[in-house]
Amino acid sequence: MKHIDAAAHTRGESIYLDDIPLIRGTLFGAVYGSPVAHGIVRRLDTAEAEQCPGVVRVFTFRDVTGENQIGGIMPDEPLFAAEHVHFCGMPMAFVVAVSEEAAKHAAGKIKVEIDPLPVITDPRVAKERGELIVPPRTFRLGEIDEAWPLCEYIFEGRADTNGQEHLYIETQGAYAVPMENQTIRIYSSTQAPTAVQRAVSKVTGLAMHALDIEVGRLGGGFGGKEDQANGWAALCALACLHLRKPVKYSMPRADDMVMTGKRHPYSSDFKIGLDKDFKILAYAVTFYQNAGAAADLSPAVMERTLFHCTNSYFIPNVRATAYSCRTNLPPNTAFRGFGGPQGMFVIEAAIAKSAESLGVPASLIQERNLQQTGDEFPYGQKAVSEARACWRKAEELYDLGELRASVEEYNRTNRLFKKGLAMMPVCFGISFTKTLMNQARAQVHVYTDGSVSVSTGAVEMGQGVNTKMIQVAAAVFSIDIDMVKVQATSTWKIANTSPSAASATADLNGKAVLMACTAILERLKEVAAIELGGKADIVLKDGRVWAGGEETGMSWKQLVMAAFVRRVSLSEHAHYATPGIHFDASREKGHPFAYHVYGTAIVMATLDCLRGRYSFDAVKVVHDFGVSMNPVIDRGQIEGGIVQGIGWMTMEEIVYDEEGRLRSNTLSAYKVPDIYSVPSQIDIDFLNTEQDNLAIFRSKAVGEPPLMYGIGAYFALRNAIRAFNPSVELPFNAPLTPEKALMGLYENQLKYAGG
Ligand code: MTE
Ligand code: HPA
Ligand code: MOS
């Protein structure tokens, strides 16, 4: 089954926030953000802005009717800056006018006086000064201090990864419409309707039941709209409440880039110890997470970094500590992988460092330490592992020996171009790391014409979750997919939703749909049995009713009508909560994940050693899908994840200056992968596994894991650089941009040139 939105997307007919027909009288907002990263506000002068043509009103912290607070995990993030500003672009005022242009123009007339305070942009500096969002956490396995003396080889180093713009095609935004009876409907581009509802409730003082947050679809979220859609919705709602007019704010790209948080940059220190057979005996790692100016989701992201700090490897002695460091950058937030990629980069760097020092291929160390079923993660869960199966299949299927030989042959015969190859195994845990978030609801109606309507808390952001929900309902009722529609996500229809995130959306909401449909099906079967004179073994098949293995002549539609006539309910609301998961944060042990997703990628790169430019020849993957319920969509998720991961590792470079101002604030200064940077070849092999699992229809979550195959791109390039310049001492510092590659290629010469 194709993605149900495919045709409408292609024709430009799909409705995004900006396509919603406007109600007459709609007003438009513009945000004025702090021009400095840290300081005390002395004066905020909106007088001139208020006099500008078309301006209706300028809102500041004084106009907040509830609390001036949008922090999700903890209340440390004001909606409007009041006495202090903590990052460049921190909202200080919201101008509302009759047009977007008028609002923007007036925002430019706002004047502020801010006494500057010292600006911190480096997480290690923040840690030195005690600027932590939450106390540090440490995950432990084994007895690391006893393990070091047993190690034959010990290596230490540092690894840095930079942030990443979400660059969803649709920017952040909201449209608040006043309804009767003191209620507001907000169309929001959010992954988390309930989070928006909560934040708006807090800011306005209205109860949650007065707020209908409606989401048709997103033009991408990638984590950027898990927690950071709240503020814009709150601004629109607040203005709507004061003015009793519809208010819309859809962020200009430049504002979105400056004001919203990104993937967390990390700086980390590692120490790794191996025995003489290259078995990793000990791994110690310290992560410094650059959280930005407020908590946002940083503590949860930090937690997932710890969960994934050993990637696919079993290491018997581990000590991993993480600091969430407060800096004067916009609060960094969820981004595909949610801290996992940052953790995995460091263990891969530690292995690469060991391999380079020992003069062996990294893959030798990687393979030797791959985890097996029954191995314990540092957080106590026992693995049901496909790590070795994926690796082995990749090796055989893609003829790794032959690929390696071709790279070596190429490098022998080419002086100014070099190739590099890297293996990238991935292991990613599925479930929100916060156990309570692993619940979902669905509401299913069957109408008297036999058509079916499904509502869940799931948000469609391109990942295809609506298509999968339709597949679930159609499969249970055994009817055509055209008979099922998924409705826009709404907090009045489905309450208390978790964000569409953690790759778990289809699992959680799909299971709820499954439960609701199954309950209706059971009632329908009872009706059929009565209608058919007490026949047993009722089964629905392809829109027909079967009994005792024979077709009865009764259709799905007739059965539905019969149930209605008998006054049997054709609707159901179901609640699903992932069974068996738990985590005890006081011991940092438990069973936090429903299951893990595994895979192995072979990444091959070609580097132009005169210019530092590179391209990716191939990414060849064996991926553990369980049993994919939609191979077309799942393949798309893998391809997209790989390209997004390669972008993070190689070309996307966020630059803040020392004053905390974003320098890479345009699409000409911030390079994302385009069609030319996509690998020439992406091969995806489906490792179909027979084992039962907690995924919907055993079809394992696929949204985030493939991003981490992109980490292989860094190491493939690194290997190409080393093929040209074997003595280079390249820091583990991503992204490995063409500039950095060029520096690496000629490092020694540059050193000579510099004396
Ligand atoms: N795919 C598309 N097209 N657009 C997106 O915004 N977000 C990713 C991933 N794939 C995203 C995407 C992220 S960060 C997550 S957590 C998952 O999709 C969320 O959806 P799922 O839980 O249904 O996999
Ligand atoms: N993943 C994604 N989003 C989240 C998580 C998680 O584990 N926890 C809270 N929000
Ligand atoms: Mo995805 S980072 O969990 O929205």
JSON list of N, CA and C and ligand atoms in Angstrom, two decimals, residues 166 191 221-226 304 333-338 432 461 499-504 704, ligand 3:
[
{"chain": "A", "resi": 166, "resn": "HIS", "atom": "N", "xyz": [16.53, 21.25, 12.19]},
{"chain": "A", "resi": 166, "resn": "HIS", "atom": "CA", "xyz": [15.51, 20.29, 11.77]},
{"chain": "A", "resi": 166, "resn": "HIS", "atom": "C", "xyz": [15.14, 20.51, 10.30]},
{"chain": "A", "resi": 191, "resn": "GLN", "atom": "N", "xyz": [3.98, 18.05, 16.88]},
{"chain": "A", "resi": 191, "resn": "GLN", "atom": "CA", "xyz": [4.00, 16.61, 17.06]},
{"chain": "A", "resi": 191, "resn": "GLN", "atom": "C", "xyz": [3.26, 16.22, 18.35]},
{"chain": "A", "resi": 221, "resn": "GLY", "atom": "N", "xyz": [8.62, 17.17, 11.07]},
{"chain": "A", "resi": 221, "resn": "GLY", "atom": "CA", "xyz": [8.81, 17.57, 12.47]},
{"chain": "A", "resi": 221, "resn": "GLY", "atom": "C", "xyz": [10.23, 17.21, 12.92]},
{"chain": "A", "resi": 222, "resn": "PHE", "atom": "N", "xyz": [10.59, 15.94, 12.73]},
{"chain": "A", "resi": 222, "resn": "PHE", "atom": "CA", "xyz": [11.93, 15.44, 13.04]},
{"chain": "A", "resi": 222, "resn": "PHE", "atom": "C", "xyz": [12.33, 15.69, 14.49]},
{"chain": "A", "resi": 223, "resn": "GLY", "atom": "N", "xyz": [11.35, 15.86, 15.36]},
{"chain": "A", "resi": 223, "resn": "GLY", "atom": "CA", "xyz": [11.61, 16.14, 16.77]},
{"chain": "A", "resi": 223, "resn": "GLY", "atom": "C", "xyz": [11.50, 17.62, 17.09]},
{"chain": "A", "resi": 224, "resn": "GLY", "atom": "N", "xyz": [11.66, 18.46, 16.10]},
{"chain": "A", "resi": 224, "resn": "GLY", "atom": "CA", "xyz": [11.66, 19.92, 16.33]},
{"chain": "A", "resi": 224, "resn": "GLY", "atom": "C", "xyz": [10.31, 20.45, 16.79]},
{"chain": "A", "resi": 225, "resn": "LYS", "atom": "N", "xyz": [9.26, 19.65, 16.57]},
{"chain": "A", "resi": 225, "resn": "LYS", "atom": "CA", "xyz": [7.93, 20.09, 16.98]},
{"chain": "A", "resi": 225, "resn": "LYS", "atom": "C", "xyz": [7.38, 19.19, 18.10]},
{"chain": "A", "resi": 226, "resn": "GLU", "atom": "N", "xyz": [8.28, 18.51, 18.80]},
{"chain": "A", "resi": 226, "resn": "GLU", "atom": "CA", "xyz": [7.82, 17.70, 19.94]},
{"chain": "A", "resi": 226, "resn": "GLU", "atom": "C", "xyz": [7.55, 18.61, 21.13]},
{"chain": "A", "resi": 304, "resn": "ARG", "atom": "N", "xyz": [18.68, 9.27, 26.97]},
{"chain": "A", "resi": 304, "resn": "ARG", "atom": "CA", "xyz": [18.79, 8.34, 25.84]},
{"chain": "A", "resi": 304, "resn": "ARG", "atom": "C", "xyz": [20.25, 8.23, 25.36]},
{"chain": "A", "resi": 333, "resn": "THR", "atom": "N", "xyz": [16.73, 20.62, 21.55]},
{"chain": "A", "resi": 333, "resn": "THR", "atom": "CA", "xyz": [15.51, 19.83, 21.70]},
{"chain": "A", "resi": 333, "resn": "THR", "atom": "C", "xyz": [15.62, 18.47, 21.01]},
{"chain": "A", "resi": 334, "resn": "ALA", "atom": "N", "xyz": [14.50, 17.77, 20.95]},
{"chain": "A", "resi": 334, "resn": "ALA", "atom": "CA", "xyz": [14.45, 16.47, 20.29]},
{"chain": "A", "resi": 334, "resn": "ALA", "atom": "C", "xyz": [14.88, 16.59, 18.84]},
{"chain": "A", "resi": 335, "resn": "PHE", "atom": "N", "xyz": [15.62, 15.62, 18.37]},
{"chain": "A", "resi": 335, "resn": "PHE", "atom": "CA", "xyz": [15.93, 15.51, 16.94]},
{"chain": "A", "resi": 335, "resn": "PHE", "atom": "C", "xyz": [16.20, 14.05, 16.66]},
{"chain": "A", "resi": 336, "resn": "ARG", "atom": "N", "xyz": [15.45, 13.49, 15.72]},
{"chain": "A", "resi": 336, "resn": "ARG", "atom": "CA", "xyz": [15.59, 12.10, 15.26]},
{"chain": "A", "resi": 336, "resn": "ARG", "atom": "C", "xyz": [16.81, 11.38, 15.87]},
{"chain": "A", "resi": 337, "resn": "GLY", "atom": "N", "xyz": [16.51, 10.47, 16.76]},
{"chain": "A", "resi": 337, "resn": "GLY", "atom": "CA", "xyz": [17.55, 9.73, 17.47]},
{"chain": "A", "resi": 337, "resn": "GLY", "atom": "C", "xyz": [17.63, 10.14, 18.93]},
{"chain": "A", "resi": 338, "resn": "PHE", "atom": "N", "xyz": [17.26, 11.41, 19.20]},
{"chain": "A", "resi": 338, "resn": "PHE", "atom": "CA", "xyz": [16.99, 11.87, 20.57]},
{"chain": "A", "resi": 338, "resn": "PHE", "atom": "C", "xyz": [18.17, 11.61, 21.51]},
{"chain": "A", "resi": 432, "resn": "PHE", "atom": "N", "xyz": [9.25, 5.29, 24.66]},
{"chain": "A", "resi": 432, "resn": "PHE", "atom": "CA", "xyz": [9.69, 6.52, 25.32]},
{"chain": "A", "resi": 432, "resn": "PHE", "atom": "C", "xyz": [10.49, 6.09, 26.53]},
{"chain": "A", "resi": 461, "resn": "MET", "atom": "N", "xyz": [3.44, 13.23, 10.05]},
{"chain": "A", "resi": 461, "resn": "MET", "atom": "CA", "xyz": [4.44, 14.26, 9.70]},
{"chain": "A", "resi": 461, "resn": "MET", "atom": "C", "xyz": [5.23, 13.85, 8.47]},
{"chain": "A", "resi": 499, "resn": "PRO", "atom": "N", "xyz": [3.47, 12.68, 22.63]},
{"chain": "A", "resi": 499, "resn": "PRO", "atom": "CA", "xyz": [3.88, 13.21, 21.34]},
{"chain": "A", "resi": 499, "resn": "PRO", "atom": "C", "xyz": [4.03, 12.08, 20.31]},
{"chain": "A", "resi": 500, "resn": "SER", "atom": "N", "xyz": [3.90, 12.44, 19.07]},
{"chain": "A", "resi": 500, "resn": "SER", "atom": "CA", "xyz": [4.26, 11.48, 18.02]},
{"chain": "A", "resi": 500, "resn": "SER", "atom": "C", "xyz": [5.77, 11.54, 17.93]},
{"chain": "A", "resi": 501, "resn": "ALA", "atom": "N", "xyz": [6.41, 10.58, 18.54]},
{"chain": "A", "resi": 501, "resn": "ALA", "atom": "CA", "xyz": [7.86, 10.64, 18.71]},
{"chain": "A", "resi": 501, "resn": "ALA", "atom": "C", "xyz": [8.37, 9.28, 19.16]},
{"chain": "A", "resi": 502, "resn": "ALA", "atom": "N", "xyz": [9.69, 9.24, 19.38]},
{"chain": "A", "resi": 502, "resn": "ALA", "atom": "CA", "xyz": [10.34, 8.02, 19.87]},
{"chain": "A", "resi": 502, "resn": "ALA", "atom": "C", "xyz": [10.13, 6.84, 18.91]},
{"chain": "A", "resi": 503, "resn": "SER", "atom": "N", "xyz": [9.78, 7.13, 17.67]},
{"chain": "A", "resi": 503, "resn": "SER", "atom": "CA", "xyz": [9.53, 6.10, 16.65]},
{"chain": "A", "resi": 503, "resn": "SER", "atom": "C", "xyz": [8.39, 5.17, 17.03]},
{"chain": "A", "resi": 504, "resn": "ALA", "atom": "N", "xyz": [7.71, 5.49, 18.10]},
{"chain": "A", "resi": 504, "resn": "ALA", "atom": "CA", "xyz": [6.75, 4.55, 18.68]},
{"chain": "A", "resi": 504, "resn": "ALA", "atom": "C", "xyz": [5.31, 4.86, 18.31]},
{"chain": "A", "resi": 704, "resn": "GLU", "atom": "N", "xyz": [13.45, 6.45, 13.60]},
{"chain": "A", "resi": 704, "resn": "GLU", "atom": "CA", "xyz": [14.73, 7.04, 13.96]},
{"chain": "A", "resi": 704, "resn": "GLU", "atom": "C", "xyz": [15.97, 6.19, 13.66]},
{"chain": "B", "resi": 3, "resn": "MOS", "atom": "MO1", "xyz": [11.52, 12.03, 17.25]},
{"chain": "B", "resi": 3, "resn": "MOS", "atom": "S1", "xyz": [13.23, 12.99, 17.85]},
{"chain": "B", "resi": 3, "resn": "MOS", "atom": "O1", "xyz": [11.36, 11.21, 18.80]},
{"chain": "B", "resi": 3, "resn": "MOS", "atom": "O2", "xyz": [10.40, 13.32, 17.33]}
]
